[in-house]
Amino acid sequence: MALDSTGKISSRLEVLRQRFLERAKEDIKHLRALAEKTRCGEFSADGLLFCYQSLHRLSGSAGTFGLPELGEAAKALEKQLKVQAEELGALDDAFTHPVDIPEGFADGIDALAELVEVKSQAVAQAGNYTEEPTTYKGSQGMQVSVLLVEKGDERLAKLEKEMAPYGFSFTSVSSDDAGALGNALAQVRGAAAILCRESALSDVMSVRNKSFEESSRRRLPVICLGSDNSFQNRYRVAEAGAFAFFPDPVDIPELAERIESLAIERSANVQGRVLIVEDDAELAEHYCLVLQAAGIEAQAVSEPLHLMASLADFEPDIVLMDVQIGDYSGVTLARLIRFEPRWLSLPIIYLSSEDDPENQLEALSKGADEFLMKPVSDSYLVRSVRIRCFRARQLSELMNRDSLTGLLKHSLIKEEVEKELARCRRSGYRSCVVMLDLDHFKTVNDTWGHSQGDIVIRTLANLLRNRLRETDMIGRYGGEEFLVVLPQCEVSSATELIRGIGESFSELSFVAGESSYQVTLSAGIAAINDFTNGEDALNAADQALYERKRSGRNGVTVYSSK
Ligand SMILES: Nc1nc2c(ncn2[C@@H]2O[C@H](COP(=O)(O)OP(=O)(O)OP(=O)(O)O)[C@@H](O)[C@H]2O)c(=O)[nH]1
């Protein structure tokens, strides 16, 4: 669900809060009736368990709806019943057991009812929901923006030209114009980095630090270029806050790679997918709205029977799970999720008002990873979810990505071809698979050394990442062989795109000592839809690549069945 305006979100959150209060009033009616009975010494196990569950729900959710005092009052009453409720919960014949009435319980319920009434009136008068969710505009594609900050230095303009084939989007600003630099920083979105020479570093750092001071965005990484490569100078640059230093003459492929990795790493917190397992409909919708408004994809499951199907469909980075979902225990559900090897490393976080460390430990030992204490405020929810998604993604990147290039590993990119074919069949669109291979790469290794060969491989990986869309999938298929899946792309567009990338790649100069050299690539393309399975589409792209190699390399060949 796309959420486009904060006004719209706050009015939806307000509706949820009203619904929560309506339900709280209903619960309070039942609680009061039961509490009245305690005044005449009547309190059954049945009644105690009902009161305990109602109070537990109120204490866990009131804070989230901006009513923390109500949550605290309910929590205090819940604690009065906790020990007895847990003992009764463990018995088969609980309902026949006599129970003790905690002192002042009925008065506490009366006070709670009054508080609910007061809060309802205050909310009705105040109107709109007040805790504004953090709005965050998501990352815009995979293209990396570079802010070039110049101080009358021609060298940066030359550098911009040399780096043109890598596909970064450059914006130049003068370090003498703090206003323009501030504006440029304010406008930058998504993955980005600042590039400047040493002479402009202190001006850049002060404008950058000031301009990010009040915003919740992460500061852009600064990469500094300079002539003095001594330890003292590098120390000075590091002390000023730069993230990387490149001495003259600048190693362009290395610089491109560093810009890419720093920019993407720093912007990575934008994304995340969270599955919320919660049977309280208002609470689940509230969490979803707040997270979605912050740029995090969120989906809720209220019925545990659908949990496994939702996991498979949505493929979340993390799961937020209530400790009790109707009749189901969250602890047991966490264990059940782990039955499937695919979800062994999926972080499961309990949303719980359980504040007893012993009980928390018990739950953790059964398959969950940590606790988020209810009630959670909107901003805390967003921040903690964002950090956890970021960590989860880092971990899965480590497991699924090739260490030299950061691209998908062989088996995963192969799987993507199969998945794409299934998507094409479902949606009726056309997609392509491309096999790319560096030309005469053995000669590169033999002439310039294996580590130079590695730089060439990494450079092509970066170029592909920069030039392809975020929805395209790129993998390292073998040593110097790459596989790309281009969803919703006709063969003609794929050919044009890959030809352009091949041309840019062939224009890059790799520097080895005093010498420099260039490398070309060959590609084979096949339309995924023309095949009955992914394996056949892959073989076709491979065959087209072979044809290309035979007919002179450095170019693109489309598979033809003739
Ligand atoms: N530096 C480096 N070299 C690699 C890596 N993986 C594979 N190679 C080398 O890539 C070269 C591939 O050579 P060949 O399969 O003969 O192909 P080629 O020389 O590119 O010739 P054509 O494909 O016909 O243009 C071999 O020398 C491998 O050792 C790697 O990770 N790093």
Coordinates of N, CA and C in Angstrom, one line a residue, residues 191-382:
A191 N 21.0 6.6 -2.8 CA 22.5 6.3 -2.6 C 23.3 7.4 -3.2
A192 N 24.1 8.0 -2.3 CA 24.9 9.2 -2.8 C 26.2 9.3 -2.0
A193 N 27.2 10.1 -2.6 CA 28.4 10.3 -1.9 C 28.9 11.7 -2.3
I194 N 29.8 12.3 -1.5 CA 30.4 13.6 -1.8 C 31.8 13.4 -2.1
L195 N 32.3 14.0 -3.2 CA 33.7 13.9 -3.6 C 34.3 15.2 -3.7
C196 N 35.5 15.4 -3.0 CA 36.1 16.7 -3.0 C 37.6 16.6 -2.9
R197 N 38.3 17.6 -3.3 CA 39.8 17.6 -3.1 C 40.1 18.1 -1.6
E198 N 41.3 17.8 -1.2 CA 41.7 18.1 0.2 C 41.5 19.6 0.5
S199 N 41.7 20.5 -0.4 CA 41.7 21.9 -0.1 C 40.2 22.3 0.2
A200 N 39.2 21.5 -0.2 CA 37.8 21.9 0.1 C 37.3 21.1 1.3
L201 N 38.1 20.2 1.8 CA 37.5 19.2 2.8 C 36.9 19.9 4.0
S202 N 37.6 20.9 4.6 CA 37.0 21.5 5.8 C 35.7 22.2 5.5
D203 N 35.6 22.9 4.4 CA 34.4 23.6 4.0 C 33.3 22.6 3.8
V204 N 33.6 21.5 3.1 CA 32.6 20.5 2.8 C 32.0 19.9 4.1
M205 N 33.0 19.6 5.0 CA 32.5 18.9 6.3 C 31.6 19.8 7.1
S206 N 32.0 21.1 7.1 CA 31.1 22.0 8.0 C 29.7 22.1 7.4
V207 N 29.6 22.3 6.1 CA 28.3 22.5 5.5 C 27.5 21.2 5.6
R208 N 28.2 20.1 5.3 CA 27.5 18.8 5.4 C 27.0 18.5 6.8
N209 N 27.9 18.7 7.8 CA 27.5 18.4 9.2 C 26.3 19.3 9.6
K210 N 26.3 20.6 9.2 CA 25.3 21.5 9.6 C 24.0 21.1 8.9
S211 N 24.1 20.7 7.6 CA 22.8 20.5 6.9 C 22.2 19.2 7.3
F212 N 22.9 18.2 7.8 CA 22.3 17.0 8.2 C 21.9 17.0 9.7
E213 N 22.3 18.1 10.4 CA 22.1 18.2 11.8 C 20.7 18.0 12.3
E214 N 19.8 18.7 11.6 CA 18.4 18.6 12.1 C 17.6 17.5 11.4
S215 N 18.1 17.0 10.3 CA 17.3 16.0 9.7 C 17.6 14.6 10.2
S216 N 16.7 13.7 10.1 CA 17.0 12.3 10.6 C 17.7 11.5 9.6
R217 N 18.1 12.1 8.4 CA 18.8 11.3 7.4 C 20.2 11.1 7.8
R218 N 20.8 10.0 7.3 CA 22.2 9.7 7.6 C 23.0 10.6 6.8
R219 N 24.2 11.0 7.4 CA 25.1 11.9 6.6 C 25.7 11.2 5.5
L220 N 25.9 12.0 4.4 CA 26.5 11.4 3.2 C 28.0 11.1 3.4
P221 N 28.5 10.0 2.9 CA 29.9 9.8 3.1 C 30.8 10.8 2.2
V222 N 31.9 11.2 2.7 CA 32.8 12.1 2.0 C 34.0 11.4 1.6
I223 N 34.4 11.5 0.3 CA 35.6 10.9 -0.2 C 36.5 12.0 -0.7
C224 N 37.7 12.0 -0.1 CA 38.7 13.1 -0.4 C 39.8 12.6 -1.3
L225 N 40.1 13.5 -2.3 CA 41.3 13.3 -3.2 C 42.4 14.2 -2.8
G226 N 43.6 13.8 -2.9 CA 44.7 14.7 -2.6 C 46.0 14.2 -3.1
S227 N 47.1 15.1 -2.9 CA 48.4 14.7 -3.5 C 49.3 14.1 -2.4
D228 N 49.1 14.5 -1.2 CA 50.1 14.0 -0.1 C 49.6 12.7 0.5
N229 N 50.3 11.6 0.2 CA 49.8 10.3 0.7 C 50.5 9.9 2.0
S230 N 51.2 10.9 2.7 CA 51.9 10.5 3.9 C 50.9 10.1 5.0
F231 N 51.4 9.4 6.0 CA 50.6 9.0 7.1 C 50.0 10.2 7.8
Q232 N 50.8 11.2 8.0 CA 50.3 12.4 8.8 C 49.1 13.0 8.0
N233 N 49.3 13.1 6.7 CA 48.2 13.8 6.0 C 47.0 12.9 6.0
R234 N 47.1 11.6 5.8 CA 46.0 10.7 5.8 C 45.3 10.8 7.1
Y235 N 46.1 10.9 8.2 CA 45.5 11.0 9.5 C 44.7 12.3 9.7
R236 N 45.2 13.4 9.1 CA 44.5 14.6 9.2 C 43.2 14.5 8.4
V237 N 43.2 13.9 7.3 CA 42.0 13.7 6.5 C 40.9 12.9 7.2
A238 N 41.5 11.8 7.9 CA 40.6 10.9 8.6 C 40.0 11.7 9.8
E239 N 40.8 12.5 10.4 CA 40.4 13.3 11.6 C 39.3 14.3 11.2
A240 N 39.4 14.8 10.0 CA 38.4 15.8 9.5 C 37.1 15.1 9.2
G241 N 37.1 13.8 9.1 CA 35.8 13.0 9.0 C 35.6 12.4 7.6
A242 N 36.6 12.4 6.8 CA 36.4 11.8 5.5 C 36.3 10.2 5.6
F243 N 35.6 9.6 4.7 CA 35.5 8.2 4.7 C 36.5 7.4 4.0
A244 N 37.1 8.1 3.0 CA 38.2 7.4 2.2 C 39.1 8.5 1.6
F245 N 40.3 8.1 1.3 CA 41.3 9.1 0.7 C 41.9 8.4 -0.5
F246 N 42.0 9.2 -1.6 CA 42.6 8.6 -2.8 C 43.7 9.6 -3.2
P247 N 45.0 9.1 -3.2 CA 46.1 10.0 -3.6 C 46.1 10.0 -5.2
D248 N 46.8 11.1 -5.7 CA 47.0 11.2 -7.1 C 48.1 10.2 -7.5
P249 N 48.1 9.7 -8.7 CA 47.0 9.7 -9.7 C 45.9 8.8 -9.2
V250 N 44.7 9.3 -9.4 CA 43.5 8.5 -8.8 C 43.3 7.2 -9.6
D251 N 43.2 6.2 -8.9 CA 42.8 4.9 -9.5 C 41.3 4.9 -9.7
I252 N 40.9 5.1 -11.0 CA 39.5 5.3 -11.3 C 38.6 4.1 -11.0
P253 N 39.0 2.9 -11.4 CA 38.1 1.8 -11.0 C 37.9 1.6 -9.5
E254 N 39.1 1.8 -8.8 CA 39.0 1.7 -7.3 C 38.1 2.8 -6.7
L255 N 38.2 4.0 -7.3 CA 37.4 5.1 -6.8 C 35.9 4.8 -7.1
A256 N 35.6 4.3 -8.3 CA 34.2 4.1 -8.6 C 33.7 3.0 -7.7
E257 N 34.5 2.0 -7.4 CA 34.0 1.0 -6.5 C 33.7 1.5 -5.1
R258 N 34.6 2.4 -4.6 CA 34.5 2.9 -3.3 C 33.2 3.8 -3.2
I259 N 33.0 4.6 -4.2 CA 31.8 5.5 -4.2 C 30.6 4.6 -4.1
E260 N 30.6 3.6 -5.0 CA 29.5 2.7 -5.0 C 29.2 2.0 -3.7
S261 N 30.2 1.4 -3.1 CA 30.0 0.7 -1.9 C 29.6 1.6 -0.7
L262 N 30.3 2.8 -0.6 CA 30.0 3.7 0.5 C 28.6 4.2 0.4
A263 N 28.2 4.6 -0.8 CA 26.9 5.3 -1.1 C 25.8 4.3 -0.8
I264 N 26.0 3.0 -1.3 CA 24.9 2.1 -1.1 C 24.8 1.6 0.4
E265 N 25.9 1.4 1.0 CA 25.9 1.0 2.4 C 25.2 2.0 3.3
R266 N 25.5 3.3 3.0 CA 24.9 4.4 3.8 C 23.4 4.6 3.6
S267 N 23.0 4.2 2.4 CA 21.6 4.4 2.1 C 20.7 3.2 2.4
A268 N 21.4 2.1 2.7 CA 20.8 0.8 2.8 C 19.7 0.7 3.9
N269 N 19.7 1.7 4.8 CA 18.7 1.6 5.9 C 17.3 2.0 5.4
V270 N 17.2 2.4 4.1 CA 15.9 2.8 3.6 C 15.0 1.6 3.5
Q271 N 15.5 0.5 3.3 CA 14.6 -0.6 2.9 C 14.4 -1.6 4.1
G272 N 13.4 -2.4 3.9 CA 13.1 -3.4 4.9 C 11.7 -4.0 4.6
R273 N 11.5 -5.3 5.0 CA 10.2 -5.9 4.9 C 9.9 -6.6 6.2
V274 N 8.8 -6.2 6.7 CA 8.5 -6.8 8.1 C 7.1 -7.5 8.0
L275 N 7.1 -8.7 8.5 CA 5.8 -9.4 8.7 C 5.4 -9.3 10.2
I276 N 4.2 -8.7 10.4 CA 3.7 -8.5 11.7 C 2.7 -9.6 12.0
V277 N 2.9 -10.4 13.1 CA 2.0 -11.4 13.5 C 1.3 -11.0 14.7
E278 N 0.1 -10.5 14.6 CA -0.6 -9.9 15.7 C -2.1 -10.1 15.5
D279 N -2.8 -10.5 16.5 CA -4.3 -10.8 16.3 C -5.1 -9.5 16.7
D280 N -4.5 -8.5 17.3 CA -5.3 -7.3 17.5 C -5.3 -6.5 16.3
A281 N -6.5 -6.4 15.6 CA -6.5 -5.8 14.3 C -6.1 -4.4 14.2
E282 N -6.6 -3.6 15.2 CA -6.2 -2.1 15.2 C -4.7 -2.0 15.4
L283 N -4.1 -2.8 16.3 CA -2.7 -2.6 16.6 C -1.9 -3.0 15.4
A284 N -2.3 -4.1 14.8 CA -1.6 -4.6 13.6 C -1.6 -3.5 12.5
E285 N -2.8 -2.9 12.3 CA -2.9 -1.9 11.2 C -2.1 -0.7 11.6
H286 N -2.1 -0.3 12.8 CA -1.4 0.8 13.3 C 0.1 0.6 13.0
Y287 N 0.7 -0.5 13.4 CA 2.1 -0.8 13.1 C 2.4 -0.7 11.6
C288 N 1.5 -1.4 10.8 CA 1.7 -1.4 9.4 C 1.8 0.1 8.8
L289 N 0.8 0.9 9.2 CA 0.7 2.2 8.7 C 2.0 3.0 9.1
V290 N 2.4 2.9 10.3 CA 3.5 3.7 10.8 C 4.8 3.2 10.1
L291 N 4.9 1.9 9.9 CA 6.1 1.4 9.2 C 6.1 1.8 7.7
Q292 N 5.0 1.7 7.1 CA 4.9 2.0 5.7 C 5.1 3.5 5.4
A293 N 4.7 4.3 6.3 CA 4.9 5.7 6.2 C 6.4 6.0 6.3
A294 N 7.2 5.2 6.9 CA 8.6 5.4 7.1 C 9.4 4.7 5.9
G295 N 8.7 4.2 4.9 CA 9.4 3.6 3.8 C 9.7 2.1 4.0
I296 N 9.1 1.5 5.0 CA 9.4 0.1 5.3 C 8.1 -0.7 4.8
E297 N 8.3 -1.8 4.1 CA 7.2 -2.6 3.6 C 6.7 -3.4 4.8
A298 N 5.4 -3.3 5.1 CA 4.9 -4.1 6.2 C 3.6 -4.8 5.9
Q299 N 3.5 -6.0 6.4 CA 2.3 -6.8 6.1 C 1.9 -7.5 7.4
A300 N 0.6 -7.6 7.7 CA 0.2 -8.2 9.0 C -0.5 -9.5 8.7
V301 N -0.3 -10.5 9.6 CA -1.1 -11.7 9.6 C -1.7 -11.8 11.0
S302 N -3.1 -12.0 11.0 CA -3.7 -12.1 12.3 C -4.1 -13.6 12.5
E303 N -4.1 -14.4 11.5 CA -4.5 -15.8 11.6 C -3.2 -16.7 11.5
P304 N -2.7 -17.3 12.6 CA -1.5 -18.1 12.5 C -1.6 -19.2 11.4
L305 N -2.8 -19.7 11.1 CA -2.9 -20.7 10.0 C -2.3 -20.3 8.7
H306 N -2.3 -18.9 8.5 CA -1.8 -18.4 7.2 C -0.4 -18.0 7.3
L307 N 0.3 -18.2 8.5 CA 1.6 -17.6 8.7 C 2.6 -18.1 7.7
M308 N 2.7 -19.5 7.5 CA 3.7 -20.0 6.6 C 3.5 -19.5 5.1
A309 N 2.3 -19.4 4.7 CA 2.0 -19.0 3.3 C 2.4 -17.5 3.2
S310 N 2.2 -16.7 4.2 CA 2.6 -15.3 4.2 C 4.1 -15.1 4.1
L311 N 4.8 -16.0 4.9 CA 6.2 -15.9 4.9 C 6.8 -16.2 3.5
A312 N 6.2 -17.2 2.9 CA 6.7 -17.6 1.5 C 6.4 -16.6 0.5
D313 N 5.2 -15.9 0.6 CA 4.8 -14.9 -0.4 C 5.6 -13.6 -0.2
F314 N 5.7 -13.2 1.1 CA 6.2 -11.9 1.3 C 7.7 -11.8 1.5
E315 N 8.3 -12.9 1.9 CA 9.7 -13.0 2.1 C 10.3 -11.9 3.0
P316 N 9.8 -11.8 4.2 CA 10.2 -10.6 5.0 C 11.7 -10.7 5.5
D317 N 12.3 -9.5 5.8 CA 13.6 -9.5 6.4 C 13.5 -9.9 7.9
I318 N 12.4 -9.5 8.5 CA 12.2 -9.8 10.0 C 10.8 -10.1 10.2
V319 N 10.5 -10.8 11.3 CA 9.1 -11.0 11.8 C 8.9 -10.4 13.1
L320 N 7.9 -9.6 13.3 CA 7.5 -9.1 14.6 C 6.3 -9.9 15.1
M321 N 6.4 -10.5 16.2 CA 5.4 -11.4 16.6 C 4.9 -11.2 18.0
D322 N 3.6 -11.2 18.2 CA 3.0 -11.0 19.5 C 3.3 -12.4 20.2
V323 N 3.4 -12.3 21.6 CA 3.7 -13.5 22.3 C 2.5 -14.5 22.4
Q324 N 1.3 -13.9 22.3 CA 0.1 -14.7 22.3 C -0.8 -14.3 21.1
I325 N -1.1 -15.1 20.2 CA -2.0 -14.8 19.1 C -3.2 -15.6 19.2
G326 N -4.3 -15.1 19.8 CA -5.5 -15.9 20.0 C -5.1 -17.1 20.9
D327 N -5.4 -18.3 20.4 CA -5.1 -19.5 21.2 C -3.7 -20.0 20.9
Y328 N -3.0 -19.3 20.0 CA -1.6 -19.8 19.7 C -0.5 -19.1 20.4
S329 N 0.5 -19.8 20.8 CA 1.6 -19.2 21.5 C 2.7 -18.8 20.5
G330 N 3.1 -17.5 20.6 CA 4.1 -17.0 19.7 C 5.4 -17.8 19.8
V331 N 5.7 -18.3 21.0 CA 6.9 -19.0 21.2 C 6.9 -20.3 20.4
T332 N 5.7 -21.0 20.4 CA 5.6 -22.2 19.6 C 5.6 -21.9 18.1
L333 N 5.0 -20.8 17.8 CA 5.0 -20.5 16.3 C 6.4 -20.2 15.8
A334 N 7.2 -19.6 16.7 CA 8.6 -19.3 16.3 C 9.4 -20.6 16.0
R335 N 9.1 -21.6 16.9 CA 9.7 -22.9 16.8 C 9.3 -23.5 15.5
L336 N 8.0 -23.4 15.2 CA 7.4 -24.0 14.0 C 8.0 -23.4 12.7
I337 N 8.2 -22.1 12.8 CA 8.8 -21.4 11.6 C 10.2 -22.0 11.3
R338 N 10.9 -22.3 12.4 CA 12.3 -22.8 12.3 C 12.3 -24.3 11.7
F339 N 11.1 -24.9 11.7 CA 11.1 -26.2 11.1 C 11.6 -26.2 9.6
E340 N 11.3 -25.1 9.0 CA 11.8 -25.0 7.6 C 13.2 -24.4 7.5
P341 N 14.1 -25.1 6.9 CA 15.5 -24.7 6.8 C 15.6 -23.3 6.2
R342 N 14.7 -22.9 5.3 CA 14.8 -21.6 4.7 C 14.7 -20.5 5.7
W343 N 13.9 -20.7 6.8 CA 13.7 -19.6 7.8 C 14.6 -19.8 9.0
L344 N 15.6 -20.6 8.9 CA 16.5 -20.8 10.1 C 17.1 -19.5 10.6
S345 N 17.5 -18.6 9.6 CA 18.2 -17.4 10.1 C 17.3 -16.2 10.0
L346 N 16.0 -16.4 9.8 CA 15.1 -15.2 9.8 C 14.9 -14.7 11.2
P347 N 15.2 -13.4 11.4 CA 15.1 -12.8 12.8 C 13.6 -12.8 13.2
I348 N 13.3 -13.3 14.4 CA 11.9 -13.2 14.9 C 12.0 -12.4 16.2
I349 N 11.2 -11.4 16.2 CA 11.3 -10.5 17.3 C 9.9 -10.4 18.0
Y350 N 9.9 -10.7 19.3 CA 8.6 -10.7 20.0 C 8.2 -9.3 20.4
L351 N 7.0 -9.0 20.1 CA 6.4 -7.7 20.6 C 5.7 -8.1 21.9
S352 N 6.2 -7.7 23.0 CA 5.6 -8.2 24.2 C 5.6 -7.2 25.3
S353 N 4.7 -7.4 26.2 CA 4.7 -6.6 27.4 C 5.3 -7.4 28.6
E354 N 5.9 -8.5 28.2 CA 6.5 -9.3 29.2 C 7.8 -8.7 29.8
D355 N 7.8 -8.2 31.0 CA 9.0 -7.6 31.5 C 9.8 -8.4 32.5
D356 N 9.4 -9.6 32.7 CA 10.2 -10.5 33.5 C 11.3 -11.1 32.7
P357 N 12.6 -10.8 33.1 CA 13.7 -11.3 32.3 C 13.8 -12.8 32.2
E358 N 13.3 -13.5 33.3 CA 13.4 -15.0 33.2 C 12.5 -15.5 32.1
N359 N 11.2 -14.9 32.1 CA 10.3 -15.4 31.0 C 10.8 -15.0 29.7
Q360 N 11.4 -13.8 29.6 CA 12.0 -13.4 28.3 C 13.0 -14.4 27.8
L361 N 13.9 -14.8 28.7 CA 15.0 -15.8 28.4 C 14.4 -17.1 27.9
E362 N 13.4 -17.5 28.6 CA 12.7 -18.8 28.3 C 12.2 -18.7 26.9
A363 N 11.6 -17.6 26.5 CA 11.1 -17.4 25.2 C 12.2 -17.4 24.1
L364 N 13.3 -16.7 24.5 CA 14.4 -16.6 23.5 C 15.0 -18.0 23.3
S365 N 15.0 -18.8 24.3 CA 15.7 -20.1 24.1 C 14.8 -21.0 23.2
K366 N 13.6 -20.6 22.9 CA 12.7 -21.4 22.1 C 12.6 -20.9 20.7
G367 N 13.5 -20.1 20.2 CA 13.5 -19.7 18.8 C 13.4 -18.3 18.4
A368 N 13.1 -17.4 19.3 CA 13.0 -16.0 18.9 C 14.3 -15.3 19.2
D369 N 14.5 -14.2 18.6 CA 15.8 -13.5 18.7 C 15.9 -12.4 19.7
E370 N 14.8 -11.7 19.9 CA 14.8 -10.6 20.9 C 13.4 -10.1 21.2
F371 N 13.4 -9.2 22.1 CA 12.1 -8.6 22.5 C 12.0 -7.1 22.2
L372 N 10.8 -6.7 21.8 CA 10.5 -5.3 21.7 C 9.4 -5.1 22.7
M373 N 9.7 -4.3 23.7 CA 8.7 -4.1 24.8 C 7.5 -3.3 24.4
K374 N 6.3 -3.8 24.6 CA 5.1 -3.1 24.4 C 4.8 -2.2 25.6
P375 N 4.3 -1.0 25.5 CA 3.9 -0.4 24.2 C 5.1 0.2 23.5
V376 N 5.1 0.1 22.2 CA 6.2 0.8 21.5 C 5.7 2.1 20.9
S377 N 6.5 3.1 21.0 CA 6.1 4.4 20.4 C 6.4 4.2 18.9
D378 N 5.7 5.1 18.1 CA 5.9 5.0 16.6 C 7.3 5.2 16.2
S379 N 8.0 6.2 16.8 CA 9.3 6.5 16.4 C 10.3 5.4 16.8
Y380 N 10.0 4.8 18.0 CA 10.9 3.7 18.4 C 10.7 2.5 17.5
L381 N 9.5 2.2 17.2 CA 9.2 1.1 16.3 C 9.9 1.2 15.0
V382 N 9.8 2.4 14.4 CA 10.5 2.7 13.1 C 12.0 2.5 13.2

